[in-house]
PDB file of C-alpha atoms and ligand atoms in Angstrom:
ATOM      1  CA  MET A   1      14.682 -50.684 -41.306  1.00 42.00           C
ATOM      2  CA  THR A   2      12.565 -52.766 -38.952  1.00 43.00           C
ATOM      3  CA  LEU A   3      12.755 -52.753 -35.166  1.00 43.00           C
ATOM      4  CA  ALA A   4      14.198 -56.262 -35.325  1.00 45.00           C
ATOM      5  CA  ASP A   5      17.058 -54.986 -37.522  1.00 50.00           C
ATOM      6  CA  ILE A   6      17.825 -52.221 -35.052  1.00 48.00           C
ATOM      7  CA  SER A   7      17.827 -54.434 -31.981  1.00 52.00           C
ATOM      8  CA  SER A   8      19.874 -57.201 -33.620  1.00 62.00           C
ATOM      9  CA  PHE A   9      22.615 -54.753 -34.553  1.00 81.00           C
ATOM     10  CA  GLU A  10      25.258 -54.742 -31.844  1.00 92.00           C
ATOM     11  CA  PHE A  11      26.557 -51.222 -31.985  1.00 93.00           C
ATOM     12  CA  SER A  12      28.897 -51.493 -29.015  1.00 94.00           C
ATOM     13  CA  ALA A  13      30.599 -54.554 -30.536  1.00 95.00           C
ATOM     14  CA  TYR A  14      30.810 -52.811 -33.927  1.00 95.00           C
ATOM     15  CA  LEU A  15      32.321 -49.696 -32.340  1.00 96.00           C
ATOM     16  CA  ALA A  16      34.802 -51.670 -30.233  1.00 96.00           C
ATOM     17  CA  ASP A  17      35.936 -53.690 -33.239  1.00 96.00           C
ATOM     18  CA  ALA A  18      36.366 -50.619 -35.482  1.00 97.00           C
ATOM     19  CA  ARG A  19      38.180 -48.725 -32.723  1.00 98.00           C
ATOM     20  CA  GLU A  20      40.539 -51.621 -32.138  1.00 97.00           C
ATOM     21  CA  SER A  21      41.589 -51.812 -35.781  1.00 97.00           C
ATOM     22  CA  VAL A  22      42.033 -48.028 -35.814  1.00 98.00           C
ATOM     23  CA  GLU A  23      44.242 -48.097 -32.701  1.00 98.00           C
ATOM     24  CA  VAL A  24      46.503 -50.754 -34.223  1.00 97.00           C
ATOM     25  CA  ALA A  25      46.727 -48.889 -37.529  1.00 98.00           C
ATOM     26  CA  LEU A  26      47.486 -45.594 -35.774  1.00 98.00           C
ATOM     27  CA  ASP A  27      50.247 -47.197 -33.763  1.00 96.00           C
ATOM     28  CA  THR A  28      51.938 -48.652 -36.840  1.00 95.00           C
ATOM     29  CA  SER A  29      51.397 -45.519 -38.955  1.00 96.00           C
ATOM     30  CA  LEU A  30      54.255 -43.689 -37.261  1.00 93.00           C
ATOM     31  CA  GLY A  31      57.641 -45.126 -38.145  1.00 81.00           C
ATOM     32  CA  PRO A  32      60.996 -44.347 -36.592  1.00 81.00           C
ATOM     33  CA  GLU A  33      60.729 -40.618 -37.320  1.00 81.00           C
ATOM     34  CA  LYS A  34      63.758 -38.572 -36.495  1.00 87.00           C
ATOM     35  CA  PRO A  35      64.566 -36.588 -34.478  1.00 95.00           C
ATOM     36  CA  LYS A  36      63.349 -38.478 -31.421  1.00 95.00           C
ATOM     37  CA  GLN A  37      61.637 -35.468 -29.855  1.00 96.00           C
ATOM     38  CA  LEU A  38      59.450 -34.994 -32.923  1.00 97.00           C
ATOM     39  CA  ARG A  39      58.547 -38.693 -32.948  1.00 96.00           C
ATOM     40  CA  GLU A  40      57.583 -38.577 -29.285  1.00 97.00           C
ATOM     41  CA  ALA A  41      55.492 -35.437 -29.702  1.00 98.00           C
ATOM     42  CA  MET A  42      53.620 -36.948 -32.686  1.00 97.00           C
ATOM     43  CA  ARG A  43      52.959 -40.216 -30.840  1.00 97.00           C
ATOM     44  CA  TYR A  44      52.034 -38.420 -27.614  1.00 98.00           C
ATOM     45  CA  SER A  45      48.958 -36.804 -29.145  1.00 98.00           C
ATOM     46  CA  LEU A  46      48.048 -39.333 -31.823  1.00 98.00           C
ATOM     47  CA  LEU A  47      48.035 -42.280 -29.414  1.00 97.00           C
ATOM     48  CA  ALA A  48      46.422 -40.457 -26.498  1.00 96.00           C
ATOM     49  CA  GLY A  49      43.041 -42.104 -26.959  1.00 92.00           C
ATOM     50  CA  GLY A  50      40.057 -40.014 -27.950  1.00 94.00           C
ATOM     51  CA  LYS A  51      36.774 -41.359 -29.221  1.00 96.00           C
ATOM     52  CA  ARG A  52      38.159 -42.111 -32.698  1.00 98.00           C
ATOM     53  CA  LEU A  53      34.840 -41.009 -34.148  1.00 98.00           C
ATOM     54  CA  ARG A  54      36.354 -39.762 -37.400  1.00 98.00           C
ATOM     55  CA  PRO A  55      38.214 -42.912 -38.458  1.00 98.00           C
ATOM     56  CA  VAL A  56      35.269 -45.061 -37.348  1.00 98.00           C
ATOM     57  CA  LEU A  57      32.944 -42.946 -39.527  1.00 98.00           C
ATOM     58  CA  CYS A  58      35.292 -43.484 -42.452  1.00 98.00           C
ATOM     59  CA  LEU A  59      35.242 -47.267 -41.965  1.00 98.00           C
ATOM     60  CA  ALA A  60      31.472 -47.286 -41.461  1.00 98.00           C
ATOM     61  CA  ALA A  61      30.946 -45.342 -44.710  1.00 98.00           C
ATOM     62  CA  CYS A  62      33.124 -47.885 -46.523  1.00 98.00           C
ATOM     63  CA  ASP A  63      31.071 -50.725 -44.962  1.00 97.00           C
ATOM     64  CA  PHE A  64      27.889 -48.889 -45.949  1.00 97.00           C
ATOM     65  CA  VAL A  65      28.720 -49.045 -49.653  1.00 97.00           C
ATOM     66  CA  GLY A  66      29.935 -52.649 -49.424  1.00 96.00           C
ATOM     67  CA  GLY A  67      33.644 -51.793 -49.695  1.00 97.00           C
ATOM     68  CA  ASP A  68      36.605 -53.635 -48.211  1.00 97.00           C
ATOM     69  CA  ARG A  69      37.176 -51.926 -44.884  1.00 95.00           C
ATOM     70  CA  SER A  70      40.863 -52.856 -44.709  1.00 97.00           C
ATOM     71  CA  LEU A  71      41.476 -50.694 -47.790  1.00 98.00           C
ATOM     72  CA  ALA A  72      40.018 -47.690 -45.973  1.00 98.00           C
ATOM     73  CA  LEU A  73      42.230 -48.003 -42.885  1.00 98.00           C
ATOM     74  CA  PRO A  74      45.142 -45.811 -44.120  1.00 98.00           C
ATOM     75  CA  THR A  75      42.661 -43.055 -45.002  1.00 98.00           C
ATOM     76  CA  ALA A  76      40.917 -43.487 -41.635  1.00 98.00           C
ATOM     77  CA  VAL A  77      44.325 -43.003 -39.998  1.00 98.00           C
ATOM     78  CA  ALA A  78      44.975 -39.929 -42.162  1.00 98.00           C
ATOM     79  CA  LEU A  79      41.695 -38.385 -41.016  1.00 98.00           C
ATOM     80  CA  GLU A  80      42.552 -38.977 -37.349  1.00 98.00           C
ATOM     81  CA  MET A  81      45.991 -37.439 -37.986  1.00 98.00           C
ATOM     82  CA  ILE A  82      44.398 -34.284 -39.390  1.00 98.00           C
ATOM     83  CA  HIS A  83      41.967 -34.170 -36.460  1.00 98.00           C
ATOM     84  CA  THR A  84      44.794 -34.631 -33.942  1.00 98.00           C
ATOM     85  CA  MET A  85      46.969 -31.951 -35.523  1.00 98.00           C
ATOM     86  CA  SER A  86      44.027 -29.545 -35.421  1.00 98.00           C
ATOM     87  CA  LEU A  87      43.629 -30.252 -31.688  1.00 98.00           C
ATOM     88  CA  ILE A  88      47.355 -29.669 -31.056  1.00 98.00           C
ATOM     89  CA  HIS A  89      47.265 -26.335 -32.891  1.00 98.00           C
ATOM     90  CA  ASP A  90      43.912 -25.348 -31.377  1.00 98.00           C
ATOM     91  CA  ASP A  91      45.345 -25.798 -27.862  1.00 98.00           C
ATOM     92  CA  LEU A  92      48.314 -23.490 -28.482  1.00 98.00           C
ATOM     93  CA  PRO A  93      48.578 -20.218 -26.508  1.00 97.00           C
ATOM     94  CA  ALA A  94      48.018 -18.245 -29.740  1.00 97.00           C
ATOM     95  CA  MET A  95      44.683 -20.010 -30.253  1.00 96.00           C
ATOM     96  CA  ASP A  96      42.505 -21.537 -27.491  1.00 94.00           C
ATOM     97  CA  ASN A  97      45.384 -21.691 -25.003  1.00 95.00           C
ATOM     98  CA  ASP A  98      44.439 -24.895 -23.227  1.00 95.00           C
ATOM     99  CA  ASP A  99      46.471 -27.168 -21.021  1.00 96.00           C
ATOM    100  CA  LEU A 100      44.332 -30.329 -20.922  1.00 96.00           C
ATOM    101  CA  ARG A 101      43.460 -32.602 -23.842  1.00 97.00           C
ATOM    102  CA  ARG A 102      42.391 -36.241 -23.919  1.00 95.00           C
ATOM    103  CA  GLY A 103      42.946 -36.338 -20.188  1.00 94.00           C
ATOM    104  CA  ARG A 104      46.601 -35.291 -20.370  1.00 97.00           C
ATOM    105  CA  PRO A 105      48.630 -32.069 -20.545  1.00 98.00           C
ATOM    106  CA  THR A 106      48.412 -30.569 -24.028  1.00 98.00           C
ATOM    107  CA  ASN A 107      51.225 -31.168 -26.499  1.00 98.00           C
ATOM    108  CA  HIS A 108      52.839 -27.732 -26.103  1.00 98.00           C
ATOM    109  CA  LYS A 109      52.775 -28.058 -22.292  1.00 98.00           C
ATOM    110  CA  VAL A 110      54.976 -31.132 -22.617  1.00 98.00           C
ATOM    111  CA  TYR A 111      57.129 -30.353 -25.669  1.00 98.00           C
ATOM    112  CA  GLY A 112      56.963 -26.549 -25.951  1.00 98.00           C
ATOM    113  CA  ASP A 113      55.190 -24.420 -28.567  1.00 98.00           C
ATOM    114  CA  ALA A 114      57.713 -24.886 -31.376  1.00 98.00           C
ATOM    115  CA  ILE A 115      57.734 -28.690 -31.252  1.00 98.00           C
ATOM    116  CA  ALA A 116      53.945 -28.787 -30.850  1.00 98.00           C
ATOM    117  CA  ILE A 117      53.527 -26.699 -34.020  1.00 98.00           C
ATOM    118  CA  LEU A 118      55.980 -28.908 -35.891  1.00 98.00           C
ATOM    119  CA  ALA A 119      54.453 -32.159 -34.601  1.00 98.00           C
ATOM    120  CA  GLY A 120      51.113 -30.877 -35.912  1.00 98.00           C
ATOM    121  CA  ASP A 121      52.692 -30.022 -39.266  1.00 98.00           C
ATOM    122  CA  ALA A 122      54.305 -33.454 -39.461  1.00 97.00           C
ATOM    123  CA  LEU A 123      50.989 -35.197 -38.705  1.00 98.00           C
ATOM    124  CA  LEU A 124      49.237 -33.144 -41.383  1.00 98.00           C
ATOM    125  CA  THR A 125      51.795 -34.008 -44.029  1.00 97.00           C
ATOM    126  CA  ARG A 126      51.920 -37.636 -42.887  1.00 97.00           C
ATOM    127  CA  ALA A 127      48.153 -37.777 -43.486  1.00 98.00           C
ATOM    128  CA  PHE A 128      48.740 -37.070 -47.177  1.00 98.00           C
ATOM    129  CA  GLU A 129      51.522 -39.665 -47.220  1.00 97.00           C
ATOM    130  CA  MET A 130      49.130 -42.268 -45.767  1.00 98.00           C
ATOM    131  CA  VAL A 131      46.715 -41.730 -48.635  1.00 98.00           C
ATOM    132  CA  SER A 132      49.097 -41.230 -51.541  1.00 98.00           C
ATOM    133  CA  LEU A 133      51.925 -43.650 -50.670  1.00 97.00           C
ATOM    134  CA  ARG A 134      50.568 -46.068 -48.068  1.00 97.00           C
ATOM    135  CA  SER A 135      47.202 -47.177 -49.401  1.00 98.00           C
ATOM    136  CA  PRO A 136      47.989 -50.363 -51.328  1.00 97.00           C
ATOM    137  CA  GLY A 137      45.127 -51.872 -53.292  1.00 97.00           C
ATOM    138  CA  VAL A 138      43.082 -48.691 -53.705  1.00 98.00           C
ATOM    139  CA  PRO A 139      42.743 -47.544 -57.334  1.00 97.00           C
ATOM    140  CA  ALA A 140      44.758 -44.396 -58.064  1.00 97.00           C
ATOM    141  CA  ASP A 141      41.745 -42.405 -59.287  1.00 97.00           C
ATOM    142  CA  ARG A 142      40.001 -42.936 -55.935  1.00 98.00           C
ATOM    143  CA  LEU A 143      43.135 -41.923 -54.028  1.00 98.00           C
ATOM    144  CA  LEU A 144      43.412 -38.759 -56.094  1.00 98.00           C
ATOM    145  CA  LYS A 145      39.824 -37.830 -55.216  1.00 98.00           C
ATOM    146  CA  ILE A 146      40.610 -38.446 -51.536  1.00 98.00           C
ATOM    147  CA  VAL A 147      43.718 -36.238 -51.675  1.00 98.00           C
ATOM    148  CA  GLY A 148      41.453 -33.544 -53.129  1.00 98.00           C
ATOM    149  CA  GLU A 149      38.893 -34.022 -50.327  1.00 98.00           C
ATOM    150  CA  LEU A 150      41.593 -33.779 -47.652  1.00 98.00           C
ATOM    151  CA  SER A 151      43.090 -30.641 -49.214  1.00 98.00           C
ATOM    152  CA  LEU A 152      39.693 -28.933 -49.181  1.00 96.00           C
ATOM    153  CA  LEU A 153      38.775 -29.995 -45.679  1.00 96.00           C
ATOM    154  CA  ALA A 154      42.047 -28.952 -44.072  1.00 97.00           C
ATOM    155  CA  GLY A 155      42.598 -25.580 -45.744  1.00 97.00           C
ATOM    156  CA  ALA A 156      40.807 -22.256 -46.063  1.00 97.00           C
ATOM    157  CA  PRO A 157      37.556 -23.848 -47.347  1.00 96.00           C
ATOM    158  CA  GLY A 158      37.441 -26.060 -44.228  1.00 97.00           C
ATOM    159  CA  LEU A 159      39.170 -26.247 -40.854  1.00 98.00           C
ATOM    160  CA  VAL A 160      41.483 -23.269 -41.226  1.00 98.00           C
ATOM    161  CA  GLY A 161      38.732 -20.990 -42.541  1.00 97.00           C
ATOM    162  CA  GLY A 162      36.366 -22.026 -39.741  1.00 97.00           C
ATOM    163  CA  GLN A 163      39.043 -21.523 -37.106  1.00 97.00           C
ATOM    164  CA  VAL A 164      39.863 -18.020 -38.352  1.00 97.00           C
ATOM    165  CA  VAL A 165      36.212 -16.910 -38.229  1.00 97.00           C
ATOM    166  CA  ASP A 166      35.916 -18.505 -34.774  1.00 95.00           C
ATOM    167  CA  LEU A 167      38.921 -16.528 -33.510  1.00 94.00           C
ATOM    168  CA  GLU A 168      37.632 -13.311 -35.106  1.00 95.00           C
ATOM    169  CA  CYS A 169      34.272 -13.749 -33.359  1.00 94.00           C
ATOM    170  CA  GLU A 170      35.609 -14.161 -29.805  1.00 90.00           C
ATOM    171  CA  GLY A 171      34.079 -11.559 -27.507  1.00 88.00           C
ATOM    172  CA  LYS A 172      31.650 -10.367 -30.214  1.00 92.00           C
ATOM    173  CA  GLU A 173      27.920 -10.762 -30.735  1.00 90.00           C
ATOM    174  CA  VAL A 174      27.465 -13.627 -33.183  1.00 93.00           C
ATOM    175  CA  ASP A 175      24.230 -14.629 -34.890  1.00 95.00           C
ATOM    176  CA  LEU A 176      23.069 -18.189 -35.586  1.00 94.00           C
ATOM    177  CA  LYS A 177      24.071 -17.974 -39.243  1.00 96.00           C
ATOM    178  CA  THR A 178      27.686 -17.120 -38.413  1.00 96.00           C
ATOM    179  CA  LEU A 179      27.788 -19.750 -35.678  1.00 95.00           C
ATOM    180  CA  GLU A 180      26.581 -22.347 -38.157  1.00 96.00           C
ATOM    181  CA  TYR A 181      29.273 -21.231 -40.623  1.00 97.00           C
ATOM    182  CA  ILE A 182      31.964 -21.700 -37.969  1.00 96.00           C
ATOM    183  CA  HIS A 183      30.730 -25.136 -36.944  1.00 95.00           C
ATOM    184  CA  LEU A 184      30.208 -26.422 -40.459  1.00 96.00           C
ATOM    185  CA  HIS A 185      33.798 -25.471 -41.298  1.00 97.00           C
ATOM    186  CA  LYS A 186      35.659 -26.134 -38.043  1.00 95.00           C
ATOM    187  CA  THR A 187      33.920 -29.411 -37.264  1.00 96.00           C
ATOM    188  CA  GLY A 188      31.486 -30.412 -40.006  1.00 96.00           C
ATOM    189  CA  ALA A 189      33.990 -30.376 -42.872  1.00 97.00           C
ATOM    190  CA  LEU A 190      36.104 -33.093 -41.281  1.00 98.00           C
ATOM    191  CA  LEU A 191      33.140 -35.339 -40.508  1.00 98.00           C
ATOM    192  CA  LYS A 192      31.935 -34.894 -44.084  1.00 98.00           C
ATOM    193  CA  ALA A 193      35.360 -35.843 -45.438  1.00 98.00           C
ATOM    194  CA  CYS A 194      35.338 -38.969 -43.239  1.00 98.00           C
ATOM    195  CA  VAL A 195      32.156 -40.349 -44.736  1.00 98.00           C
ATOM    196  CA  THR A 196      32.941 -39.170 -48.279  1.00 98.00           C
ATOM    197  CA  CYS A 197      36.420 -40.704 -48.274  1.00 98.00           C
ATOM    198  CA  GLY A 198      35.239 -44.007 -46.781  1.00 98.00           C
ATOM    199  CA  ALA A 199      32.504 -44.210 -49.404  1.00 98.00           C
ATOM    200  CA  LEU A 200      34.870 -43.251 -52.232  1.00 98.00           C
ATOM    201  CA  ILE A 201      37.224 -46.082 -51.278  1.00 98.00           C
ATOM    202  CA  GLY A 202      34.258 -48.454 -51.333  1.00 97.00           C
ATOM    203  CA  GLY A 203      33.393 -47.241 -54.856  1.00 96.00           C
ATOM    204  CA  ALA A 204      30.237 -45.224 -54.051  1.00 96.00           C
ATOM    205  CA  GLY A 205      28.237 -43.668 -56.874  1.00 95.00           C
ATOM    206  CA  GLU A 206      26.958 -40.085 -57.056  1.00 96.00           C
ATOM    207  CA  ASP A 207      23.555 -40.769 -55.466  1.00 95.00           C
ATOM    208  CA  ILE A 208      25.069 -42.320 -52.359  1.00 96.00           C
ATOM    209  CA  LEU A 209      27.713 -39.597 -52.083  1.00 97.00           C
ATOM    210  CA  LYS A 210      24.969 -36.963 -52.217  1.00 97.00           C
ATOM    211  CA  ALA A 211      22.955 -38.697 -49.491  1.00 98.00           C
ATOM    212  CA  LEU A 212      26.081 -39.044 -47.354  1.00 98.00           C
ATOM    213  CA  GLU A 213      26.736 -35.330 -47.730  1.00 97.00           C
ATOM    214  CA  THR A 214      23.304 -34.588 -46.247  1.00 98.00           C
ATOM    215  CA  TYR A 215      23.944 -37.150 -43.491  1.00 98.00           C
ATOM    216  CA  ALA A 216      27.328 -35.588 -42.713  1.00 97.00           C
ATOM    217  CA  ARG A 217      25.955 -32.062 -42.551  1.00 97.00           C
ATOM    218  CA  GLY A 218      23.403 -33.165 -39.959  1.00 97.00           C
ATOM    219  CA  ILE A 219      25.785 -35.116 -37.768  1.00 98.00           C
ATOM    220  CA  GLY A 220      28.542 -32.483 -38.121  1.00 97.00           C
ATOM    221  CA  LEU A 221      26.390 -29.673 -36.805  1.00 97.00           C
ATOM    222  CA  ALA A 222      24.796 -31.911 -34.168  1.00 97.00           C
ATOM    223  CA  PHE A 223      28.237 -33.029 -32.984  1.00 96.00           C
ATOM    224  CA  GLN A 224      29.343 -29.446 -32.385  1.00 95.00           C
ATOM    225  CA  ILE A 225      26.059 -28.465 -30.689  1.00 96.00           C
ATOM    226  CA  ILE A 226      26.496 -31.360 -28.254  1.00 96.00           C
ATOM    227  CA  ASP A 227      30.137 -30.330 -27.795  1.00 95.00           C
ATOM    228  CA  ASP A 228      28.872 -26.864 -26.756  1.00 94.00           C
ATOM    229  CA  VAL A 229      26.281 -28.427 -24.425  1.00 96.00           C
ATOM    230  CA  LEU A 230      28.859 -30.720 -22.791  1.00 96.00           C
ATOM    231  CA  ASP A 231      31.186 -27.766 -22.290  1.00 94.00           C
ATOM    232  CA  VAL A 232      28.503 -26.390 -19.948  1.00 93.00           C
ATOM    233  CA  THR A 233      27.153 -29.573 -18.370  1.00 93.00           C
ATOM    234  CA  ALA A 234      30.088 -31.996 -18.057  1.00 92.00           C
ATOM    235  CA  SER A 235      33.208 -31.953 -15.902  1.00 91.00           C
ATOM    236  CA  SER A 236      36.803 -31.643 -17.107  1.00 93.00           C
ATOM    237  CA  ASP A 237      37.464 -35.109 -15.677  1.00 92.00           C
ATOM    238  CA  VAL A 238      34.824 -36.743 -17.854  1.00 92.00           C
ATOM    239  CA  LEU A 239      35.587 -34.628 -20.936  1.00 93.00           C
ATOM    240  CA  GLY A 240      39.371 -35.009 -20.685  1.00 92.00           C
ATOM    241  CA  LYS A 241      39.591 -31.316 -21.637  1.00 91.00           C
ATOM    242  CA  THR A 242      38.844 -28.095 -19.778  1.00 90.00           C
ATOM    243  CA  ALA A 243      35.112 -27.719 -19.207  1.00 92.00           C
ATOM    244  CA  GLY A 244      33.497 -24.256 -19.210  1.00 91.00           C
ATOM    245  CA  LYS A 245      36.059 -23.001 -21.716  1.00 87.00           C
ATOM    246  CA  ASP A 246      33.543 -21.309 -24.032  1.00 86.00           C
ATOM    247  CA  LEU A 247      32.346 -18.988 -21.289  1.00 84.00           C
ATOM    248  CA  ILE A 248      35.920 -18.120 -20.266  1.00 83.00           C
ATOM    249  CA  ALA A 249      36.872 -17.358 -23.887  1.00 83.00           C
ATOM    250  CA  ASP A 250      33.621 -15.384 -24.349  1.00 87.00           C
ATOM    251  CA  LYS A 251      32.541 -17.544 -27.269  1.00 88.00           C
ATOM    252  CA  THR A 252      29.081 -17.619 -28.735  1.00 91.00           C
ATOM    253  CA  THR A 253      27.668 -21.124 -28.532  1.00 93.00           C
ATOM    254  CA  TYR A 254      24.355 -22.809 -29.233  1.00 95.00           C
ATOM    255  CA  PRO A 255      23.464 -22.978 -25.503  1.00 94.00           C
ATOM    256  CA  LYS A 256      24.208 -19.241 -25.243  1.00 93.00           C
ATOM    257  CA  LEU A 257      21.934 -18.410 -28.204  1.00 93.00           C
ATOM    258  CA  LEU A 258      19.208 -21.019 -27.734  1.00 95.00           C
ATOM    259  CA  GLY A 259      19.507 -22.360 -24.173  1.00 95.00           C
ATOM    260  CA  LEU A 260      20.414 -25.936 -23.241  1.00 95.00           C
ATOM    261  CA  GLU A 261      17.084 -27.601 -23.926  1.00 96.00           C
ATOM    262  CA  GLU A 262      16.571 -25.998 -27.349  1.00 96.00           C
ATOM    263  CA  SER A 263      20.175 -26.840 -28.263  1.00 96.00           C
ATOM    264  CA  ARG A 264      19.617 -30.502 -27.403  1.00 96.00           C
ATOM    265  CA  LYS A 265      16.389 -30.467 -29.405  1.00 97.00           C
ATOM    266  CA  LYS A 266      18.138 -28.923 -32.400  1.00 97.00           C
ATOM    267  CA  ALA A 267      20.900 -31.543 -32.267  1.00 97.00           C
ATOM    268  CA  SER A 268      18.355 -34.317 -32.068  1.00 97.00           C
ATOM    269  CA  ASN A 269      16.402 -32.906 -35.055  1.00 97.00           C
ATOM    270  CA  LEU A 270      19.610 -32.666 -37.088  1.00 97.00           C
ATOM    271  CA  VAL A 271      20.451 -36.288 -36.295  1.00 97.00           C
ATOM    272  CA  GLU A 272      16.959 -37.338 -37.395  1.00 97.00           C
ATOM    273  CA  GLU A 273      17.458 -35.464 -40.689  1.00 97.00           C
ATOM    274  CA  ALA A 274      20.834 -37.149 -41.114  1.00 97.00           C
ATOM    275  CA  LYS A 275      19.343 -40.603 -40.594  1.00 97.00           C
ATOM    276  CA  GLN A 276      16.483 -39.795 -42.929  1.00 97.00           C
ATOM    277  CA  ALA A 277      18.951 -39.139 -45.762  1.00 97.00           C
ATOM    278  CA  LEU A 278      20.058 -42.788 -45.607  1.00 97.00           C
ATOM    279  CA  LYS A 279      16.556 -44.231 -45.591  1.00 94.00           C
ATOM    280  CA  PRO A 280      16.699 -45.697 -49.120  1.00 93.00           C
ATOM    281  CA  TRP A 281      19.623 -47.860 -47.996  1.00 91.00           C
ATOM    282  CA  SER A 282      18.435 -48.395 -44.433  1.00 82.00           C
ATOM    283  CA  LYS A 283      19.525 -52.023 -43.985  1.00 81.00           C
ATOM    284  CA  ASN A 284      23.210 -51.328 -44.741  1.00 89.00           C
ATOM    285  CA  ALA A 285      23.085 -48.053 -42.876  1.00 95.00           C
ATOM    286  CA  MET A 286      22.798 -49.395 -39.347  1.00 94.00           C
ATOM    287  CA  PRO A 287      26.361 -48.527 -38.272  1.00 96.00           C
ATOM    288  CA  LEU A 288      26.033 -44.970 -39.659  1.00 97.00           C
ATOM    289  CA  ILE A 289      22.607 -44.589 -38.054  1.00 96.00           C
ATOM    290  CA  ALA A 290      23.900 -45.837 -34.709  1.00 95.00           C
ATOM    291  CA  LEU A 291      26.894 -43.485 -34.969  1.00 97.00           C
ATOM    292  CA  ALA A 292      24.505 -40.574 -35.553  1.00 97.00           C
ATOM    293  CA  ASP A 293      22.609 -41.510 -32.370  1.00 96.00           C
ATOM    294  CA  TYR A 294      25.880 -41.880 -30.481  1.00 95.00           C
ATOM    295  CA  ILE A 295      26.683 -38.252 -31.316  1.00 92.00           C
ATOM    296  CA  THR A 296      23.706 -36.956 -29.320  1.00 89.00           C
ATOM    297  CA  SER A 297      23.824 -39.555 -26.528  1.00 91.00           C
ATOM    298  CA  ARG A 298      27.540 -39.288 -25.750  1.00 90.00           C
ATOM    299  CA  ASP A 299      28.731 -37.899 -22.418  1.00 87.00           C
ATOM    300  CA  ARG A 300      32.199 -36.803 -23.500  1.00 92.00           C
TER     301      ARG A 300
HETATM  302  C1  GRG B   1      43.938 -28.556 -40.408  1.00 97.51           C
HETATM  303  C2  GRG B   1      45.802 -27.159 -41.393  1.00 97.51           C
HETATM  304  C3  GRG B   1      44.841 -27.380 -40.312  1.00 97.51           C
HETATM  305  C4  GRG B   1      44.815 -26.487 -39.289  1.00 97.51           C
HETATM  306  C5  GRG B   1      43.943 -26.593 -38.091  1.00 97.51           C
HETATM  307  C6  GRG B   1      43.398 -25.258 -35.244  1.00 97.51           C
HETATM  308  C7  GRG B   1      42.557 -25.456 -36.436  1.00 97.51           C
HETATM  309  C8  GRG B   1      43.213 -25.305 -37.788  1.00 97.51           C
HETATM  310  C9  GRG B   1      41.253 -25.787 -36.363  1.00 97.51           C
HETATM  311  C10 GRG B   1      40.547 -26.084 -35.098  1.00 97.51           C
HETATM  312  C11 GRG B   1      39.602 -27.219 -35.305  1.00 97.51           C
HETATM  313  C12 GRG B   1      38.980 -27.717 -34.036  1.00 97.51           C
HETATM  314  C13 GRG B   1      39.856 -27.989 -32.868  1.00 97.51           C
HETATM  315  C14 GRG B   1      37.659 -27.920 -33.993  1.00 97.51           C
HETATM  316  C15 GRG B   1      36.949 -28.479 -32.817  1.00 97.51           C
HETATM  317  C16 GRG B   1      36.368 -29.804 -33.200  1.00 97.51           C
HETATM  318  C17 GRG B   1      35.997 -30.623 -31.984  1.00 97.51           C
HETATM  319  C18 GRG B   1      34.648 -30.459 -31.423  1.00 97.51           C
HETATM  320  C19 GRG B   1      36.907 -31.451 -31.455  1.00 97.51           C
HETATM  321  C20 GRG B   1      36.658 -32.411 -30.382  1.00 97.51           C
HETATM  322  O1  GRG B   1      36.500 -33.677 -31.005  1.00 97.51           O
HETATM  323  P1  GRG B   1      36.269 -34.998 -30.181  1.00 97.51           P
HETATM  324  O2  GRG B   1      35.321 -34.719 -29.046  1.00 97.51           O
HETATM  325  O3  GRG B   1      37.715 -35.266 -29.600  1.00 97.51           O
HETATM  326  O4  GRG B   1      35.863 -36.072 -31.107  1.00 97.51           O
HETATM  327  P2  GRG B   1      38.463 -36.658 -29.351  1.00 97.51           P
HETATM  328  O5  GRG B   1      39.570 -36.299 -28.402  1.00 97.51           O
HETATM  329  O6  GRG B   1      37.470 -37.628 -28.748  1.00 97.51           O
HETATM  330  O7  GRG B   1      38.975 -37.113 -30.671  1.00 97.51           O
END
């Protein structure tokens, strides 16, 4: 990629456009669920804003392989549903016990623990409905692969496994290897699924999928390192969630093990490695490259 390519690519316009289509699709993804309380609890968290990084990554991966982005929207919505349900459950008293998320009281603070758990469950199952029943125009074999990806990312090999190790490690000495395991599962697995699913919908071949896996590993780990850094350096107002939580919960983080500067350096090196993986396709990769940079430059 030349410097002219980089400067002519309008990342903020790209991001705004992708986010707008995601917001519309999220809004229409929830029908008139009954009972009303469940519907409200699902909408409360799903439509509470957030950076929408995961669905945007899915769309960008579809763009990257020359796919039709509109076909990837239901899957992008599914990925944001899984992310949102994981936040609802993570905030529960039995887990991270938090009362602020996306700048508002957490789901269980508004609807109670039982409804929050069930709203999370309903979003998780709705995610699979979005892919299997609400993705017109996508060949069935691609949808089946995506259902497989989502199953792996959400369950024991992904989010749930990472969360359990994270909970087990609270208040204990944790080495870098274990910390990396937690982050790659709790956070990295979802980001990997976003790019893999977007690329699968666009009809990516094995070589591109392999390169995207390397890209996703880099941005996934970098994203969580920056999350740890922001937990120390940013305010709750800017983050929209409780700052300083890792220290309170006695969690091992990258800043705790490496210090702030080294953590930032590590994140930046990982992002460089991620971008490097896409070099053979650099012209089409501008949105994914810009998203990788956004991960380290973000302030919330
Ligand atoms: C998926 C079945 C299933 C269960 C979930 C609770 C749990 C198991 C896992 C916890 C996963 C978790 C909360 C990881 C943290 C990831 C993270 C850094 C989230 C913050 O993401 P942002 O900053 O948030 O992108 P916004 O609000 O912008 O979307």
